[in-house]
Amino acid sequence: PFAGGIATIDKTPPTATISAPAVALIGGGTSGTVSYTVTYADANFNTSNLANSGITLNKSGTANGTIGITGSGTSYTVTISNITGLGTLGISVGAGFANDLAGNTDAGAGPSATFNVVSSDALLANFTISNGNLSPAFSSGTFTYTDAIANLTSSITVVPTSDDPNATITVNGNPATSGLRTSSIPMSVGANTLTIVVTAADGVTTQAYTITVNRSLPGNALLSSITLAPPATLVGATGPGNYNFTAAVANSVSSIRETPTAQDGLATITVNGSAVVSGSLSQSIPLNIGANTITTVVTAEDGSTTKTYIVTVNRALPNVATLSNLTISSGTLSPAFAGSTLSYTASVAYPASTITLTPTTTDPNATVTVNGKPAASPIALSVGLNKIVTKVTAQNGTTFQNYTTYITRAAASTNALYTSIALSPVSTLVGATGPGYLNFKTNVAYDESSVQVVATAKDPTATITVNGSFVTSGSPSQAIALNVGSNIITTVITAQNGVTTKTAIITVNRAAPPVVNNVYEPISVTKQTGQVTLEDGITVHQAVSPNGDGINDYLTIDGITSYPDNNLMIIDRNGVMVYQAKGYDNSSKLFDGHSSINGKMQLPGTYFYSLDYTVNGENKHKTGYIILKY
């Protein structure tokens, strides 16, 4: 009850303020973020719980973003990420997310200062050049091009058009206007580089486009390269001008294509009379077995100067009956595979009842069988030595080669031995009696209500069961509940052969629960009903009603946090301990009707407590009772 004097009534709610944005401008669609600081202030500040739901994103135009919050107490950081669109963004803070000790709640804040979301588009929408043709055709996402111009063309102009009209453009460092033609750019004979740089409206994002313009030499009918597809090495360089070559291909190559590349991009090319674009593949040229002639004619820009290149392609005869590789599905070949080695060995474990050989022929048109069956067919294996013959027949149907592989399949293991067996939590096993000295005994305290068995087999192919349930070697079993007194745990290792076993039996004796004497000191109850005040400033609230109404949901001991070196035991009317905690603190350790021994909710009724704590090195002991209701 109020005993007089002066009382101060706090009606002032906490205030919320929003800082300016971390930046005034950011490009939409970038990975950047913008943050605000929300600060609460109050002379009697209590707590706050600002969450995403309390933040409103103020938007204009198409600007948008994602809100995230970090922080606690009086200071929060609101981060806007995934920023897209164009316009402005800011925030407002909702009311009711902070309160003071008097129960006053804040009125929110905002709208805040905004920041601008501008375009980060630094792409070209289009680009044209006054002479020649861009290669490849222009695309805003392609940044490197080439162009070929005639020797008579000494300068060019370009028209760059930005995707965003607010972006700026330079051509070779000189400012250019989007959509308008530049002034003339001189071109030297050979390669000339044009660099177009687009800077986005955000002033940060840039993109460079590079065009290499090749101004031709007069009368140039030379090739810079000839390549074949499938690839084949050109040799020879004979004949007039050393323009005649030869190449060899496998019998499996029934056609070929040529890629001639002219030194002058404006020269024209024919391959076997058909026009071909410089640097591009010709049409497919069929190949006969033996010699095949490919004639390439290059005509210079002047229309009169020509050069003729002749490539003779020799297609091999189909008589290859060798393997380029041989693999097996189990085991390892010895020696390592080589096409000239015809005999191999390998060993496999007992579970490998079949094996698959995968041969790869040197000539893809050759045929292959494994023990008379098509390649990649599973071959049954007996225990012991197995002979497997891989036969390769060349495309001509007569030439063949045999590769022999000897596979030794191991017998099933009879090893059912233990490497180790232990309990978790660790408990010393004694005894070692019975068959194989695998019978053990151990004692555990009453507090240990369950154990796990960790058994390790000497042979990884063996299987393990603990009380009939399979477990992994070296890993803990499922928890095994322990009764007070004797508990039998049976562990069986079964060898790979499925017959040989070793059985380990562990007898676990769990101690009886501790007996606590029902001797309690008399307590003088001088406070209101439901509380007992002990000396040293400790008050025990005797009512415990864990029904979720927020009142007496757990046993409260006022002042106990001043004595962290404490031990609390709660005993039922039969003298059985149902709860024990060292360092009882009303928060991380508290009694809410659940037993700390088995986790079960206790029946309503009267319980007795025993409280030990230390004050300045002196041990204190107090007892009393509490009433548990639901």
mmCIF file of N, CA, C and O in Angstrom, residues 258-309:
data_model
loop_
_atom_site.group_PDB
_atom_site.id
_atom_site.type_symbol
_atom_site.label_atom_id
_atom_site.label_comp_id
_atom_site.label_asym_id
_atom_site.label_seq_id
_atom_site.Cartn_x
_atom_site.Cartn_y
_atom_site.Cartn_z
ATOM 1 N N GLU A 258 36.088 -28.006 -94.338
ATOM 2 C CA GLU A 258 37.273 -27.157 -94.285
ATOM 3 C C GLU A 258 36.891 -25.759 -93.840
ATOM 4 O O GLU A 258 35.834 -25.242 -94.211
ATOM 5 N N THR A 259 37.773 -25.124 -93.042
ATOM 6 C CA THR A 259 37.601 -23.729 -92.649
ATOM 7 C C THR A 259 38.788 -22.927 -93.173
ATOM 8 O O THR A 259 39.877 -22.957 -92.583
ATOM 9 N N PRO A 260 38.626 -22.215 -94.312
ATOM 10 C CA PRO A 260 39.698 -21.354 -94.817
ATOM 11 C C PRO A 260 39.510 -19.931 -94.285
ATOM 12 O O PRO A 260 38.399 -19.396 -94.277
ATOM 13 N N THR A 261 40.590 -19.290 -93.838
ATOM 14 C CA THR A 261 40.524 -17.924 -93.326
ATOM 15 C C THR A 261 41.450 -17.041 -94.133
ATOM 16 O O THR A 261 42.663 -17.293 -94.205
ATOM 17 N N ALA A 262 40.879 -16.003 -94.806
ATOM 18 C CA ALA A 262 41.668 -15.107 -95.663
ATOM 19 C C ALA A 262 42.358 -14.045 -94.823
ATOM 20 O O ALA A 262 41.844 -13.600 -93.798
ATOM 21 N N GLN A 263 43.563 -13.652 -95.283
ATOM 22 C CA GLN A 263 44.242 -12.534 -94.617
ATOM 23 C C GLN A 263 43.452 -11.250 -94.788
ATOM 24 O O GLN A 263 43.409 -10.405 -93.889
ATOM 25 N N ASP A 264 42.838 -11.078 -95.977
ATOM 26 C CA ASP A 264 42.022 -9.900 -96.274
ATOM 27 C C ASP A 264 40.560 -10.291 -96.118
ATOM 28 O O ASP A 264 40.051 -11.142 -96.862
ATOM 29 N N GLY A 265 39.879 -9.649 -95.185
ATOM 30 C CA GLY A 265 38.492 -9.992 -94.945
ATOM 31 C C GLY A 265 37.587 -9.721 -96.122
ATOM 32 O O GLY A 265 36.444 -10.210 -96.148
ATOM 33 N N LEU A 266 38.046 -8.950 -97.132
ATOM 34 C CA LEU A 266 37.217 -8.658 -98.290
ATOM 35 C C LEU A 266 37.506 -9.581 -99.467
ATOM 36 O O LEU A 266 36.872 -9.458 -100.522
ATOM 37 N N ALA A 267 38.477 -10.493 -99.320
ATOM 38 C CA ALA A 267 38.716 -11.487 -100.365
ATOM 39 C C ALA A 267 37.567 -12.486 -100.380
ATOM 40 O O ALA A 267 36.858 -12.654 -99.378
ATOM 41 N N THR A 268 37.349 -13.168 -101.532
ATOM 42 C CA THR A 268 36.312 -14.196 -101.641
ATOM 43 C C THR A 268 36.969 -15.557 -101.764
ATOM 44 O O THR A 268 38.101 -15.681 -102.244
ATOM 45 N N ILE A 269 36.231 -16.607 -101.328
ATOM 46 C CA ILE A 269 36.791 -17.961 -101.258
ATOM 47 C C ILE A 269 35.783 -18.953 -101.815
ATOM 48 O O ILE A 269 34.577 -18.842 -101.560
ATOM 49 N N THR A 270 36.282 -19.952 -102.571
ATOM 50 C CA THR A 270 35.473 -21.113 -102.950
ATOM 51 C C THR A 270 36.210 -22.365 -102.526
ATOM 52 O O THR A 270 37.445 -22.429 -102.566
ATOM 53 N N VAL A 271 35.439 -23.380 -102.066
ATOM 54 C CA VAL A 271 35.988 -24.693 -101.713
ATOM 55 C C VAL A 271 35.287 -25.713 -102.590
ATOM 56 O O VAL A 271 34.054 -25.856 -102.510
ATOM 57 N N ASN A 272 36.069 -26.380 -103.453
ATOM 58 C CA ASN A 272 35.512 -27.308 -104.451
ATOM 59 C C ASN A 272 34.381 -26.648 -105.236
ATOM 60 O O ASN A 272 33.335 -27.246 -105.512
ATOM 61 N N GLY A 273 34.592 -25.338 -105.563
ATOM 62 C CA GLY A 273 33.654 -24.603 -106.399
ATOM 63 C C GLY A 273 32.514 -23.948 -105.663
ATOM 64 O O GLY A 273 31.765 -23.172 -106.271
ATOM 65 N N SER A 274 32.320 -24.194 -104.359
ATOM 66 C CA SER A 274 31.229 -23.588 -103.586
ATOM 67 C C SER A 274 31.761 -22.450 -102.727
ATOM 68 O O SER A 274 32.811 -22.579 -102.077
ATOM 69 N N ALA A 275 31.037 -21.296 -102.739
ATOM 70 C CA ALA A 275 31.470 -20.124 -101.984
ATOM 71 C C ALA A 275 31.454 -20.420 -100.480
ATOM 72 O O ALA A 275 30.533 -21.059 -99.967
ATOM 73 N N VAL A 276 32.478 -19.925 -99.788
ATOM 74 C CA VAL A 276 32.611 -20.089 -98.334
ATOM 75 C C VAL A 276 33.013 -18.751 -97.737
ATOM 76 O O VAL A 276 33.887 -18.062 -98.272
ATOM 77 N N VAL A 277 32.380 -18.376 -96.631
ATOM 78 C CA VAL A 277 32.747 -17.148 -95.921
ATOM 79 C C VAL A 277 34.051 -17.380 -95.165
ATOM 80 O O VAL A 277 34.236 -18.424 -94.518
ATOM 81 N N SER A 278 34.963 -16.408 -95.281
ATOM 82 C CA SER A 278 36.245 -16.518 -94.586
ATOM 83 C C SER A 278 36.032 -16.810 -93.101
ATOM 84 O O SER A 278 35.244 -16.150 -92.430
ATOM 85 N N GLY A 279 36.751 -17.826 -92.598
ATOM 86 C CA GLY A 279 36.655 -18.201 -91.191
ATOM 87 C C GLY A 279 35.493 -19.087 -90.851
ATOM 88 O O GLY A 279 35.287 -19.423 -89.693
ATOM 89 N N SER A 280 34.697 -19.512 -91.874
ATOM 90 C CA SER A 280 33.529 -20.362 -91.637
ATOM 91 C C SER A 280 33.745 -21.742 -92.244
ATOM 92 O O SER A 280 34.569 -21.938 -93.143
ATOM 93 N N LEU A 281 32.961 -22.726 -91.760
ATOM 94 C CA LEU A 281 33.056 -24.088 -92.273
ATOM 95 C C LEU A 281 32.452 -24.183 -93.670
ATOM 96 O O LEU A 281 31.414 -23.584 -93.964
ATOM 97 N N SER A 282 33.116 -24.979 -94.512
ATOM 98 C CA SER A 282 32.543 -25.282 -95.819
ATOM 99 C C SER A 282 31.428 -26.295 -95.668
ATOM 100 O O SER A 282 31.171 -26.805 -94.568
ATOM 101 N N GLN A 283 30.750 -26.603 -96.785
ATOM 102 C CA GLN A 283 29.797 -27.697 -96.770
ATOM 103 C C GLN A 283 30.533 -29.014 -96.551
ATOM 104 O O GLN A 283 31.749 -29.113 -96.765
ATOM 105 N N SER A 284 29.805 -30.044 -96.109
ATOM 106 C CA SER A 284 30.407 -31.346 -95.862
ATOM 107 C C SER A 284 30.906 -31.950 -97.171
ATOM 108 O O SER A 284 30.193 -31.948 -98.178
ATOM 109 N N ILE A 285 32.143 -32.458 -97.145
ATOM 110 C CA ILE A 285 32.768 -33.056 -98.337
ATOM 111 C C ILE A 285 32.891 -34.553 -98.096
ATOM 112 O O ILE A 285 33.626 -34.993 -97.193
ATOM 113 N N PRO A 286 32.180 -35.417 -98.873
ATOM 114 C CA PRO A 286 32.269 -36.863 -98.665
ATOM 115 C C PRO A 286 33.663 -37.390 -98.993
ATOM 116 O O PRO A 286 34.334 -36.880 -99.900
ATOM 117 N N LEU A 287 34.104 -38.403 -98.226
ATOM 118 C CA LEU A 287 35.434 -38.981 -98.411
ATOM 119 C C LEU A 287 35.324 -40.440 -98.815
ATOM 120 O O LEU A 287 34.606 -41.224 -98.175
ATOM 121 N N ASN A 288 36.052 -40.800 -99.888
ATOM 122 C CA ASN A 288 36.213 -42.191 -100.265
ATOM 123 C C ASN A 288 37.418 -42.763 -99.534
ATOM 124 O O ASN A 288 38.278 -42.017 -99.030
ATOM 125 N N ILE A 289 37.502 -44.093 -99.448
ATOM 126 C CA ILE A 289 38.691 -44.711 -98.881
ATOM 127 C C ILE A 289 39.851 -44.412 -99.817
ATOM 128 O O ILE A 289 39.760 -44.579 -101.038
ATOM 129 N N GLY A 290 40.967 -43.925 -99.269
ATOM 130 C CA GLY A 290 42.118 -43.535 -100.072
ATOM 131 C C GLY A 290 42.217 -42.040 -100.194
ATOM 132 O O GLY A 290 41.829 -41.294 -99.286
ATOM 133 N N ALA A 291 42.708 -41.533 -101.381
ATOM 134 C CA ALA A 291 42.979 -40.108 -101.573
ATOM 135 C C ALA A 291 41.733 -39.344 -102.012
ATOM 136 O O ALA A 291 40.989 -39.790 -102.891
ATOM 137 N N ASN A 292 41.533 -38.146 -101.439
ATOM 138 C CA ASN A 292 40.425 -37.243 -101.780
ATOM 139 C C ASN A 292 41.006 -35.831 -101.908
ATOM 140 O O ASN A 292 41.740 -35.375 -101.023
ATOM 141 N N THR A 293 40.673 -35.095 -103.017
ATOM 142 C CA THR A 293 41.245 -33.773 -103.264
ATOM 143 C C THR A 293 40.232 -32.675 -102.938
ATOM 144 O O THR A 293 39.091 -32.709 -103.390
ATOM 145 N N ILE A 294 40.711 -31.683 -102.148
ATOM 146 C CA ILE A 294 39.913 -30.498 -101.825
ATOM 147 C C ILE A 294 40.650 -29.288 -102.390
ATOM 148 O O ILE A 294 41.811 -29.026 -102.038
ATOM 149 N N THR A 295 39.987 -28.523 -103.285
ATOM 150 C CA THR A 295 40.602 -27.367 -103.949
ATOM 151 C C THR A 295 39.976 -26.086 -103.420
ATOM 152 O O THR A 295 38.760 -25.901 -103.497
ATOM 153 N N THR A 296 40.818 -25.187 -102.893
ATOM 154 C CA THR A 296 40.369 -23.905 -102.349
ATOM 155 C C THR A 296 40.982 -22.776 -103.172
ATOM 156 O O THR A 296 42.202 -22.720 -103.337
ATOM 157 N N VAL A 297 40.114 -21.874 -103.716
ATOM 158 C CA VAL A 297 40.572 -20.740 -104.526
ATOM 159 C C VAL A 297 40.212 -19.449 -103.809
ATOM 160 O O VAL A 297 39.046 -19.227 -103.443
ATOM 161 N N VAL A 298 41.231 -18.584 -103.604
ATOM 162 C CA VAL A 298 41.042 -17.291 -102.949
ATOM 163 C C VAL A 298 41.192 -16.197 -104.005
ATOM 164 O O VAL A 298 42.202 -16.158 -104.720
ATOM 165 N N THR A 299 40.184 -15.293 -104.141
ATOM 166 C CA THR A 299 40.225 -14.168 -105.078
ATOM 167 C C THR A 299 40.316 -12.881 -104.282
ATOM 168 O O THR A 299 39.484 -12.618 -103.407
ATOM 169 N N ALA A 300 41.339 -12.078 -104.575
ATOM 170 C CA ALA A 300 41.574 -10.848 -103.825
ATOM 171 C C ALA A 300 40.480 -9.829 -104.077
ATOM 172 O O ALA A 300 39.641 -9.974 -104.972
ATOM 173 N N GLU A 301 40.513 -8.751 -103.294
ATOM 174 C CA GLU A 301 39.542 -7.663 -103.389
ATOM 175 C C GLU A 301 39.523 -7.036 -104.773
ATOM 176 O O GLU A 301 38.470 -6.570 -105.237
ATOM 177 N N ASP A 302 40.688 -7.077 -105.485
ATOM 178 C CA ASP A 302 40.738 -6.448 -106.804
ATOM 179 C C ASP A 302 40.015 -7.260 -107.872
ATOM 180 O O ASP A 302 39.870 -6.830 -109.020
ATOM 181 N N GLY A 303 39.577 -8.488 -107.538
ATOM 182 C CA GLY A 303 38.815 -9.315 -108.456
ATOM 183 C C GLY A 303 39.624 -10.079 -109.461
ATOM 184 O O GLY A 303 39.060 -10.858 -110.250
ATOM 185 N N SER A 304 40.944 -9.905 -109.491
ATOM 186 C CA SER A 304 41.773 -10.587 -110.492
ATOM 187 C C SER A 304 42.871 -11.449 -109.880
ATOM 188 O O SER A 304 43.205 -12.509 -110.417
ATOM 189 N N THR A 305 43.427 -11.012 -108.765
ATOM 190 C CA THR A 305 44.504 -11.782 -108.134
ATOM 191 C C THR A 305 43.911 -13.007 -107.446
ATOM 192 O O THR A 305 42.961 -12.900 -106.649
ATOM 193 N N THR A 306 44.454 -14.225 -107.732
ATOM 194 C CA THR A 306 43.962 -15.464 -107.118
ATOM 195 C C THR A 306 45.108 -16.313 -106.590
ATOM 196 O O THR A 306 46.253 -16.202 -107.069
ATOM 197 N N LYS A 307 44.802 -17.169 -105.612
ATOM 198 C CA LYS A 307 45.718 -18.192 -105.099
ATOM 199 C C LYS A 307 44.918 -19.475 -104.954
ATOM 200 O O LYS A 307 43.762 -19.456 -104.486
ATOM 201 N N THR A 308 45.523 -20.629 -105.352
ATOM 202 C CA THR A 308 44.859 -21.939 -105.271
ATOM 203 C C THR A 308 45.578 -22.812 -104.259
ATOM 204 O O THR A 308 46.805 -23.010 -104.348
ATOM 205 N N TYR A 309 44.813 -23.379 -103.296
ATOM 206 C CA TYR A 309 45.327 -24.277 -102.259
ATOM 207 C C TYR A 309 44.696 -25.656 -102.478
ATOM 208 O O TYR A 309 43.479 -25.759 -102.671
#
